[in-house]
CSV table of C-alpha atoms in Angstrom, one decimal:
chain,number,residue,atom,x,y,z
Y,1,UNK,CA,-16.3,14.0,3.1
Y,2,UNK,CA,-19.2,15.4,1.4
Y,3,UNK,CA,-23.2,14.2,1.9
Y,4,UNK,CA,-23.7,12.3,-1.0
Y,5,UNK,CA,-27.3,13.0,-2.9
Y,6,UNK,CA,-28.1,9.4,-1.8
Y,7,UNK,CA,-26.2,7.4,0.4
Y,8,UNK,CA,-25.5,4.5,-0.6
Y,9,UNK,CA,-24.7,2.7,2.5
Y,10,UNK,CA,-28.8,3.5,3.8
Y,11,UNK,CA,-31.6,2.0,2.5
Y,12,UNK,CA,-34.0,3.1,0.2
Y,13,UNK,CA,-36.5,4.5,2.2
Y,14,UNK,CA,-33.8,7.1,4.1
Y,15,UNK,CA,-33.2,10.2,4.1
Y,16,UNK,CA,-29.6,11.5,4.0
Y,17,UNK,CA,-30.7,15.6,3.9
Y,18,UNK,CA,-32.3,15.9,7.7
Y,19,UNK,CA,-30.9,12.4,9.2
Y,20,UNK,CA,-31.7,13.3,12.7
Y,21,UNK,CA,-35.5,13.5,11.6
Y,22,UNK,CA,-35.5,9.5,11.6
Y,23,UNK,CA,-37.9,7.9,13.6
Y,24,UNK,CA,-35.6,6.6,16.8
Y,25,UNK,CA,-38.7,4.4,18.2
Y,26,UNK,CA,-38.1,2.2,15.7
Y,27,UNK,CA,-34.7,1.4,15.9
Y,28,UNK,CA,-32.6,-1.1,18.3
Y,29,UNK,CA,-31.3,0.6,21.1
Y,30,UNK,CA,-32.8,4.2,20.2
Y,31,UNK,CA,-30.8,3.9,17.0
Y,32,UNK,CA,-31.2,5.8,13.8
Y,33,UNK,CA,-31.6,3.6,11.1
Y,34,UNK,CA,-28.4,4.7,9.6
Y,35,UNK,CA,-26.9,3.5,12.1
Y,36,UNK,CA,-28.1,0.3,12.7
Y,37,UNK,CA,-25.8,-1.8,9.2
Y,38,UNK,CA,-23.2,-0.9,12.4
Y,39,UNK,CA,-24.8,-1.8,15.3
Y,40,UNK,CA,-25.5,-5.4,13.7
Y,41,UNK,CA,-21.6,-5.8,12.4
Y,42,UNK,CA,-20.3,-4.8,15.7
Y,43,UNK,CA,-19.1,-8.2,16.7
Y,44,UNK,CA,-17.7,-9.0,13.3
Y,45,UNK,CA,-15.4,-5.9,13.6
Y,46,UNK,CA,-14.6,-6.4,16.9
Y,47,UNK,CA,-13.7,-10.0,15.6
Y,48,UNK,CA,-11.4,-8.4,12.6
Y,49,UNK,CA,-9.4,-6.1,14.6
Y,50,UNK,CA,-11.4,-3.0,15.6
Y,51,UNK,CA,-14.0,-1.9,18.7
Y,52,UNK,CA,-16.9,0.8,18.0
Y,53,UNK,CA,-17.7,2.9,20.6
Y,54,UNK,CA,-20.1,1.5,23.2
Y,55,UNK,CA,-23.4,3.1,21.4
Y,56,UNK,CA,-22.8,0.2,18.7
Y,57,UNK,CA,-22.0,-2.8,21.3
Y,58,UNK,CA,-25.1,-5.5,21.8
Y,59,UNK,CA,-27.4,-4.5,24.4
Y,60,UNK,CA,-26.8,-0.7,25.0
Y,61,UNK,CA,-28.4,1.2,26.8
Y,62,UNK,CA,-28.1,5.3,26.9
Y,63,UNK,CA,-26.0,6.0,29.7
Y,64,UNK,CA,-28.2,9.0,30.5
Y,65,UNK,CA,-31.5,7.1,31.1
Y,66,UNK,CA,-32.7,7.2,34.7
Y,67,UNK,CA,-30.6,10.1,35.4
Y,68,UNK,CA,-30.4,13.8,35.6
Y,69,UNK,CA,-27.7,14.1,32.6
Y,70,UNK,CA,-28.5,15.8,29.4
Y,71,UNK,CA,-28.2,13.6,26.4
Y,72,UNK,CA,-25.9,16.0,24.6
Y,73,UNK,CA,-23.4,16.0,27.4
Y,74,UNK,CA,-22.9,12.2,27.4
Y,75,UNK,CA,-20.4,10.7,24.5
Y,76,UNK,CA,-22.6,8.0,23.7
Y,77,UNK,CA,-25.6,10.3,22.3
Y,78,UNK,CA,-23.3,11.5,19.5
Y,79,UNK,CA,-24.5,10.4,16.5
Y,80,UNK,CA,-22.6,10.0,13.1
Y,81,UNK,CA,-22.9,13.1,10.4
Y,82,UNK,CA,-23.0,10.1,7.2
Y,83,UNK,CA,-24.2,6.7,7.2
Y,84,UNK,CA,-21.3,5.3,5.5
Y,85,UNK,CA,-18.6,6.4,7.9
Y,86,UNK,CA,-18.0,5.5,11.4
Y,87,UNK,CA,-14.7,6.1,13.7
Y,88,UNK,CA,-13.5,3.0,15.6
Y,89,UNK,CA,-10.1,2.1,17.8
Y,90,UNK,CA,-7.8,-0.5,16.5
Y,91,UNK,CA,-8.4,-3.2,18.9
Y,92,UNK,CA,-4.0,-4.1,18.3
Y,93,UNK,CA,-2.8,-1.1,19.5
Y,94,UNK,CA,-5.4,1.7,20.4
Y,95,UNK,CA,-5.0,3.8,17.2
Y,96,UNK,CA,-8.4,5.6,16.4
Y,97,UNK,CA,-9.3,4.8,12.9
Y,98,UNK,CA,-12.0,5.9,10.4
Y,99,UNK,CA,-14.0,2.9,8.7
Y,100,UNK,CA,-16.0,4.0,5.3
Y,101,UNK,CA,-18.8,0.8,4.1
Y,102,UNK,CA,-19.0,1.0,0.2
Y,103,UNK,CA,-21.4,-0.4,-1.6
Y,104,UNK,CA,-19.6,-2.0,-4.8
Y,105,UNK,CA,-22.4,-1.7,-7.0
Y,106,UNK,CA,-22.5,2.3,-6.6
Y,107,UNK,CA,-19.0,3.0,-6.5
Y,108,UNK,CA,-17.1,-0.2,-8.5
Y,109,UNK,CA,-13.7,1.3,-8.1
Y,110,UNK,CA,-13.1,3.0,-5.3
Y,111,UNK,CA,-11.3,0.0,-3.3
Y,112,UNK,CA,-9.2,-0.9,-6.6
Y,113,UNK,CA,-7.9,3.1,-6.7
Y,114,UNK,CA,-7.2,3.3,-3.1
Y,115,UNK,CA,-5.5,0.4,-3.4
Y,116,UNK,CA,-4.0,1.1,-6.1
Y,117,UNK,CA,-2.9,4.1,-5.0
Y,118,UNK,CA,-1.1,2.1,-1.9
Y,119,UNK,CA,0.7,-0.1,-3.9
Y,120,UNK,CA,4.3,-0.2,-4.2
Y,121,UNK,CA,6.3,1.7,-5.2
Y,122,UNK,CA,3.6,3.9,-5.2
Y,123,UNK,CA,2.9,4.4,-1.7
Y,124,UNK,CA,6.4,5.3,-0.5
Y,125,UNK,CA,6.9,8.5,-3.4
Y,126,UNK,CA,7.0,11.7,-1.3
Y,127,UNK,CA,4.9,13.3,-3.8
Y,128,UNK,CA,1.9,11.0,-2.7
Y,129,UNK,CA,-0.5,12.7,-0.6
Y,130,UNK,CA,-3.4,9.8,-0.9
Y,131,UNK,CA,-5.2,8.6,2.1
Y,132,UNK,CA,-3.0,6.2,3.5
Y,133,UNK,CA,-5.1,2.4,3.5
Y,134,UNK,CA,-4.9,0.1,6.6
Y,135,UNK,CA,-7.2,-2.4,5.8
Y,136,UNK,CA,-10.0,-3.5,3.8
Y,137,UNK,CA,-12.7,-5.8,5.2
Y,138,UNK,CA,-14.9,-7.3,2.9
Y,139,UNK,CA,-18.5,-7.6,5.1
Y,140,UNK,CA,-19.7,-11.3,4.6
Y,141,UNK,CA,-23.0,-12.0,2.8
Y,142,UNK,CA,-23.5,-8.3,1.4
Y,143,UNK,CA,-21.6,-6.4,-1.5
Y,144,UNK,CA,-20.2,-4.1,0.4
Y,145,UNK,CA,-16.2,-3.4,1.8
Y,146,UNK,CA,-15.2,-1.6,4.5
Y,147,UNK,CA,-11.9,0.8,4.0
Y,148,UNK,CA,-10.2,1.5,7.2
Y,149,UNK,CA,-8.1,4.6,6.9
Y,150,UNK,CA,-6.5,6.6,10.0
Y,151,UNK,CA,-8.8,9.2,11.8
Y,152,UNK,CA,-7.9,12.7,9.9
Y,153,UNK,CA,-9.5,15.9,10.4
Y,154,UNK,CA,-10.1,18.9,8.0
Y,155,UNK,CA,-7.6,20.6,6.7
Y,156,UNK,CA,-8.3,24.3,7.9
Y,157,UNK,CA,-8.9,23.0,11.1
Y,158,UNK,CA,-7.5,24.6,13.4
Y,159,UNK,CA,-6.5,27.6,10.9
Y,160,UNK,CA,-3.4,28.7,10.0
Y,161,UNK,CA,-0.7,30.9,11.9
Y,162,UNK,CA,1.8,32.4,9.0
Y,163,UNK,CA,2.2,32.7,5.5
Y,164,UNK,CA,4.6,29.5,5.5
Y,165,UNK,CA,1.8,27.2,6.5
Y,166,UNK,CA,-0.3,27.8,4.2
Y,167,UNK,CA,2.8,27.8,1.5
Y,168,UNK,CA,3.2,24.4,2.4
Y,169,UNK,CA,-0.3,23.1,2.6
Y,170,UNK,CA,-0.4,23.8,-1.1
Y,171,UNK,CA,2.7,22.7,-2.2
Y,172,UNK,CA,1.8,19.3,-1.1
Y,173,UNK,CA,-2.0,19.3,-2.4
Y,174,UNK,CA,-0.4,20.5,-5.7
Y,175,UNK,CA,2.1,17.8,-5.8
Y,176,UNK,CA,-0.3,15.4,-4.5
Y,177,UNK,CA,-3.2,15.7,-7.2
Y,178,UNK,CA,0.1,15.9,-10.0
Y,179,UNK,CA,1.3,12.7,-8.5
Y,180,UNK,CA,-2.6,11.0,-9.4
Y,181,UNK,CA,-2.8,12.8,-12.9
Y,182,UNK,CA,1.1,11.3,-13.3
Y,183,UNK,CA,-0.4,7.8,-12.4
Y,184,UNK,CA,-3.3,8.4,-14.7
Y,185,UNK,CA,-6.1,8.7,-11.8
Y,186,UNK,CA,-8.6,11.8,-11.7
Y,187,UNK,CA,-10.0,12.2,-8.6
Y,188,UNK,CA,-13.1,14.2,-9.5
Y,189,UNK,CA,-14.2,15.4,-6.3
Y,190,UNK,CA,-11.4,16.9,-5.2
Y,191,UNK,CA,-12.9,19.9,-3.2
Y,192,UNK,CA,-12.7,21.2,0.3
Y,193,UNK,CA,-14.2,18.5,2.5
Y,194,UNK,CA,-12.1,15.7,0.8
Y,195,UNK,CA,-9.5,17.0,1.5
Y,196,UNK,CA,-8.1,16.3,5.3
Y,197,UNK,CA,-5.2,16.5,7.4
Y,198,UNK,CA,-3.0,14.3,9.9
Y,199,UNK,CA,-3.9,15.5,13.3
Y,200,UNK,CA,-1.6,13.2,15.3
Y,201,UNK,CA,2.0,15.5,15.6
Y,202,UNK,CA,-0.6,18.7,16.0
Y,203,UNK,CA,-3.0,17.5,19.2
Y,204,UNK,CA,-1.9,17.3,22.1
Y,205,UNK,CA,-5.4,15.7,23.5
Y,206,UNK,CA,-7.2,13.3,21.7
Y,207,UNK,CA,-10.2,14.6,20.0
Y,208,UNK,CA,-13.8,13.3,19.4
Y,209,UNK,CA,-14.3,12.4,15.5
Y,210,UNK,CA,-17.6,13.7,15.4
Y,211,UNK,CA,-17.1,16.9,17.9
Y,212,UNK,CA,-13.8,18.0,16.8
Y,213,UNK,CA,-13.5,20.8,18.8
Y,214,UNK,CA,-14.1,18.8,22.4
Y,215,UNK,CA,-11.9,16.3,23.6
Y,216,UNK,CA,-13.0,12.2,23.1
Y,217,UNK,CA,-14.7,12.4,26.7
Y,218,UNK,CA,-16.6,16.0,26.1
Y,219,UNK,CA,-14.8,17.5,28.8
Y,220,UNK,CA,-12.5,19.6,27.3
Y,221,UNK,CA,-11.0,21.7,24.7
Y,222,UNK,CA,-8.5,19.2,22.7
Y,223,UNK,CA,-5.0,21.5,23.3
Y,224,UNK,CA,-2.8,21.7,19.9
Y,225,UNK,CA,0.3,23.4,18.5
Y,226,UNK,CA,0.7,25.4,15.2
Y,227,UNK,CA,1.9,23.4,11.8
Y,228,UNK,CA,5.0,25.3,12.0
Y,229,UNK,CA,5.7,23.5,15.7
Y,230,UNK,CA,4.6,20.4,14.3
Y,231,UNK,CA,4.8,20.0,10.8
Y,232,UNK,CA,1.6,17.9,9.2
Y,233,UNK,CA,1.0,16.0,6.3
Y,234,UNK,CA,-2.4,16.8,3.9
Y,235,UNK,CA,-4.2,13.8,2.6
Y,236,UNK,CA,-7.2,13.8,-0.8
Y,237,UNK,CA,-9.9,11.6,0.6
Y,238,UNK,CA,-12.7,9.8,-0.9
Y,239,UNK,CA,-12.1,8.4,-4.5
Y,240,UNK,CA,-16.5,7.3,-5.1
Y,241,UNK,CA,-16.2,9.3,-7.8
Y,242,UNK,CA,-12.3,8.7,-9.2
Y,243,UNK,CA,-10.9,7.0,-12.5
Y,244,UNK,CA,-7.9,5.6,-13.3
Y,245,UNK,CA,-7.2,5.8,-17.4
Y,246,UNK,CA,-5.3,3.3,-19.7
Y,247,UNK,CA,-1.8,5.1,-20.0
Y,248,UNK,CA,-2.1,5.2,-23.9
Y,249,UNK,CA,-5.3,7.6,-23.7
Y,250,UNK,CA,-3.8,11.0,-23.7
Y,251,UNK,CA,-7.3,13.2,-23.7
Y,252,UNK,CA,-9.8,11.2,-22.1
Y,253,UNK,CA,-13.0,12.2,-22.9
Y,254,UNK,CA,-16.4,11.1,-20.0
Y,255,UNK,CA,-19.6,11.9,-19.3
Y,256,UNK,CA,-20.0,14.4,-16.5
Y,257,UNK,CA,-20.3,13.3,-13.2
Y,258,UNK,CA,-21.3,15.5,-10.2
Y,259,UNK,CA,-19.4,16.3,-7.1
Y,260,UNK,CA,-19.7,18.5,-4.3
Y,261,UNK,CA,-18.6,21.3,-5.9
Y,262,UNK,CA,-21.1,23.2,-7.7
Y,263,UNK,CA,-19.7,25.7,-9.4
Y,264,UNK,CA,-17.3,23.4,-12.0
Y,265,UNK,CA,-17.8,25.3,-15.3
Y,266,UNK,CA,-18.2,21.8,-16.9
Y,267,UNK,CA,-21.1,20.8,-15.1
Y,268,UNK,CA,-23.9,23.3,-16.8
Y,269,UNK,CA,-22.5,22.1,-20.1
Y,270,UNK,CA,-23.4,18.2,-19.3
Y,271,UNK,CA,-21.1,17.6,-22.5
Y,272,UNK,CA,-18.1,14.8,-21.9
Y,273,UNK,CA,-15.4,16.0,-20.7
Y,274,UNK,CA,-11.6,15.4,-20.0
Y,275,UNK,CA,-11.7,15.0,-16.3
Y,276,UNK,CA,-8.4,16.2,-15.5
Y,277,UNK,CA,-8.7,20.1,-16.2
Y,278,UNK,CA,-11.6,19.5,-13.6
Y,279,UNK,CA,-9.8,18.1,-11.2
Y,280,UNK,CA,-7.8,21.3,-11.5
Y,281,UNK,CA,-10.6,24.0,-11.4
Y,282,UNK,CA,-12.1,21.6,-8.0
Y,283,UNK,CA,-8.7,22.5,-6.4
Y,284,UNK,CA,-8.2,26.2,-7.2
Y,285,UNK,CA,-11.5,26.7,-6.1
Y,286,UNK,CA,-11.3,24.9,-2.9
Y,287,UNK,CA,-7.8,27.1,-2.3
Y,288,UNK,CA,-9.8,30.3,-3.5
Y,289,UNK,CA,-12.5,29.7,-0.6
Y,290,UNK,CA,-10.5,28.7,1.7
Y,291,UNK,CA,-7.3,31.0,1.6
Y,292,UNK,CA,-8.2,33.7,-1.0
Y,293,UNK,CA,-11.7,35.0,0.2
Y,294,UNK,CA,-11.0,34.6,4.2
Y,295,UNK,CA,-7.4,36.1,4.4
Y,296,UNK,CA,-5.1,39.2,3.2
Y,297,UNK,CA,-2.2,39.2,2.1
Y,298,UNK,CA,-2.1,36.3,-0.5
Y,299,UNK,CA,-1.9,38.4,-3.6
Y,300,UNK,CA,1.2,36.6,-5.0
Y,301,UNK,CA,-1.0,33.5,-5.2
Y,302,UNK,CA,-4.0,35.2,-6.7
Y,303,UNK,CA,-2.8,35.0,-10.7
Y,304,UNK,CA,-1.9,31.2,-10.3
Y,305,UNK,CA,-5.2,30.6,-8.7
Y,306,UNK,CA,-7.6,32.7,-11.3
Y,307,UNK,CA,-5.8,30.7,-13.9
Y,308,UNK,CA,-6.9,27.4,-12.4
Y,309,UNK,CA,-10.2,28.6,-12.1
Y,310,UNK,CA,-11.0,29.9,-15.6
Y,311,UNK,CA,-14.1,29.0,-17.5
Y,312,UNK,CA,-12.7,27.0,-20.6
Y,313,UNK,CA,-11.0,23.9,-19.0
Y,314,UNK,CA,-8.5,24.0,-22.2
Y,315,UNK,CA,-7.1,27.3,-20.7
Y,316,UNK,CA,-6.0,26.2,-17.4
Y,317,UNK,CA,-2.7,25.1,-16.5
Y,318,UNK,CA,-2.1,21.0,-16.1
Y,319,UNK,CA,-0.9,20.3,-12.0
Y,320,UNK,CA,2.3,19.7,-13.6
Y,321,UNK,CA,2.5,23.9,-14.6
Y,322,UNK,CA,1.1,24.5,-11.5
Y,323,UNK,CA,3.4,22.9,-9.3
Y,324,UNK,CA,6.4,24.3,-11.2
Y,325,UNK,CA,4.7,27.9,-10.8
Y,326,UNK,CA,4.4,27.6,-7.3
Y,327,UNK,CA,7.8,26.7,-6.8
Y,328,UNK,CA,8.8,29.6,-8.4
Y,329,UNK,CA,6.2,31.9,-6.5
Y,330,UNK,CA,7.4,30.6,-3.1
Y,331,UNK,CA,11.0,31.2,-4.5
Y,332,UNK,CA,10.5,35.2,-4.1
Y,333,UNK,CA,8.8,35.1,-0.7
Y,334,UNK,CA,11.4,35.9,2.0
Y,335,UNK,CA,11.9,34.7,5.7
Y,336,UNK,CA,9.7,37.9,7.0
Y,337,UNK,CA,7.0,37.2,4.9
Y,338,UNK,CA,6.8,33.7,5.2
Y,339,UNK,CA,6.5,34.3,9.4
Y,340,UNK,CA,4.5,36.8,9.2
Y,341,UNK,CA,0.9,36.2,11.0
Y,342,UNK,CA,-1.8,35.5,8.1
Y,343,UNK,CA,-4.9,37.8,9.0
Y,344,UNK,CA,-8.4,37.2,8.7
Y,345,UNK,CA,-10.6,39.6,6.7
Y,346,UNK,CA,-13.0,39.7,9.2
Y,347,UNK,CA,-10.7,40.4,11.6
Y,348,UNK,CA,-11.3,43.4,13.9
Y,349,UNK,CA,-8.8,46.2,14.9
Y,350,UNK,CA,-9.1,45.0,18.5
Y,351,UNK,CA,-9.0,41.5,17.7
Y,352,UNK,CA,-5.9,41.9,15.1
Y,353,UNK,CA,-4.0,44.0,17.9
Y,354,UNK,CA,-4.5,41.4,19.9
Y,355,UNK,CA,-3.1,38.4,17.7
Y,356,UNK,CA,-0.3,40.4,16.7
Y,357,UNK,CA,1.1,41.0,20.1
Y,358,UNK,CA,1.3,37.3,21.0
Y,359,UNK,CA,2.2,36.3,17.6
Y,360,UNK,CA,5.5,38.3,17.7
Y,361,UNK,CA,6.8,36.4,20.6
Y,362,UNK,CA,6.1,33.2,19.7
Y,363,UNK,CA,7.7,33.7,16.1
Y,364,UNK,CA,10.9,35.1,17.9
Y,365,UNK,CA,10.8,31.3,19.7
Y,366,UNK,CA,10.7,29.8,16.6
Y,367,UNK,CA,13.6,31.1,14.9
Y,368,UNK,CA,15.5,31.1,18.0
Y,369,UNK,CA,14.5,27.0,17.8
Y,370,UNK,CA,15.6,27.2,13.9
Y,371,UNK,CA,12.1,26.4,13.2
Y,372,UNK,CA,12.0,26.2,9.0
Y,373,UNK,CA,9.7,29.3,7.8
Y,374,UNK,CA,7.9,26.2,5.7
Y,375,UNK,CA,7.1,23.9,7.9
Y,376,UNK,CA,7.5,20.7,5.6
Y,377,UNK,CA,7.2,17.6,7.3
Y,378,UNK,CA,9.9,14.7,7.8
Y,379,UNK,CA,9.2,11.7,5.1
């Protein structure tokens, strides 16, 4: 999820750029002041179904004062990236969740288009790769909800083995933002950090939300197997910024709002604009980043990509185009490319000797297993 320019779940007075630069003298419990709208609703959440980690609970007290442990190596010194988002375990059945406060006054329809999105028959269409949405909590006394959505992770994170993975990755973030332009929704925002992955049939070890790559406790190094072991699903995240149009407006036409992503032709314009060629410039240029300029070997993409990308919105295919021309694309990619080990560009010789000896074997194992090249997950 990207830092918003102003956080709309902090108060007026703080700062969202350097949030570690609040005073902590100040605060209950050594707190930062973005932290504390939890700290005070700990007992109300723990009431409605889901516990905070013992930093939030009444009365603590860091569990590495009068002792020799460094702060940074005890799990109750990690502090939250955003103010507005929090991890938590479901108190029914131990599943680690992700809560996100909004404030309805700076975001009036995010809650309506996540749930919208969740409605039947909506939710159950294959094609819909939407944040899945367990609950909403409406906090009592302020105008503010709380979406509870399962704890995801980023979606290049850990990166990908073979050609196959990333085949699939795309295939369901194309059919994912068509199935939202189908049901008249733009996301607008729709770059790199929103969107995320379901880590659960990858990680073998539970991980810590805000230290990905150590395990819940610090102790460890969370192990994992590759997508094409355990095939994964790819969620869009954070709709702040989203619309959902009247079906009888074919070209709608708004003023320009700002997301993460800088670089949107549209945005040095300021003009109104129809929000759903920007949606697909936000995605080609999140694939470009991510795939394109780190990796070799992805030239058969490359034209569908620059097309997504170009300057005038009006030239750019619709998600609709796009999915069809990736279905045809992935049509002429064989078996051996599709296994084949996708290679960093700044990859040394050493380093790519290296991965290449122990990817052989394991993609013998895998079609010895009759592992699919695409690794598309069960529905």
């Amino acid at each position: 999820m990207k830092p918003p320019d102003s956080d709309p779940s902090l108060p007026p007075t703080a700062n969202t750029a350097d949030p570690d630069s609040l005073s902590t003298e100040t605060q209950p419990s050594n707190l930062r002041q973005i932290e504390v709208f939890w700290s005070k609703h700990y007992k109300w959440l723990e009431d409605s179904g889901y516990l905070l980690r013992p930093r939030y609970s009444p009365g603590w007290v860091p569990s590495w004062q009068g002792t020799s442990k460094e702060p940074p190596a005890c799990e109750d010194w990690i502090k939250p990236q955003y103010a507005s988002v929090l991890d938590a375990t479901r108190i029914s059945d131990g599943e680690f969740v992700m809560l996100k406060a909004v404030r309805r006054n700076d975001h009036p329809f995010e809650v309506e288009i996540a749930r919208y999105l969740m409605s039947e028959p909506l939710r159950s269409d294959p094609m819909n790769h939407c944040v899945p949405i367990l609950d909403v909590l409406s906090v009592q006394d302020e105008p503010r909800d709380i979406i509870v959505m399962p704890l995801l992770r980023p979606f290049s994170d850990p990166p990908f083995d073979t050609f196959g993975e990333v085949i699939e990755c795309l295939r369901q973030l194309f059919e994912g933002l068509y199935f939202m332009h189908k049901h008249h929704v733009a996301h607008r925002d729709c770059m790199d950090l929103n969107i995320m992955m379901d880590p659960k049939p990858l990680f073998i070890d539970p991980f810590h939300p805000f230290r990905t790559h150590r395990t819940r406790d610090l102790k460890g190094i969370p192990r994992h197997r590759s997508r094409t072991q355990r095939p994964i699903n790819y969620f869009f995240i954070d709709f702040g910024l989203s619309r959902r149009y009247d079906p009888s407006i074919t070209n709608p036409v708004e003023p320009i709002i700002m997301g993460g992503d800088n670089t949107v032709p549209e945005f040095r314009s300021r003009k109104p604009q129809n929000p759903f060629p920007t949606d697909v410039y936000y995605i080609g240029h999140a694939i470009q980043e991510t795939f394109l300029d780190e990796y070799n070997g992805l030239e058969f993409i490359e034209p569908l990509i620059l097309d997504m990308v170009q300057e005038d919105p009006s030239l750019r295919p619709t998600m609709e185009q796009a999915v069809s021309r990736l279905e045809t694309i992935c049509q002429g990619l064989g078996s051996w490319k599709l296994r084949s080990r996708l290679t960093a560009k700044k990859e040394s010789f050493l380093q790519s000797i290296f991965k290449n000896i122990t990817h052989w074997p394991r993609r013998f194992q895998y079609i010895l297993r009759r592992l699919p090249a695409v690794p598309r997950p069960r529905q």
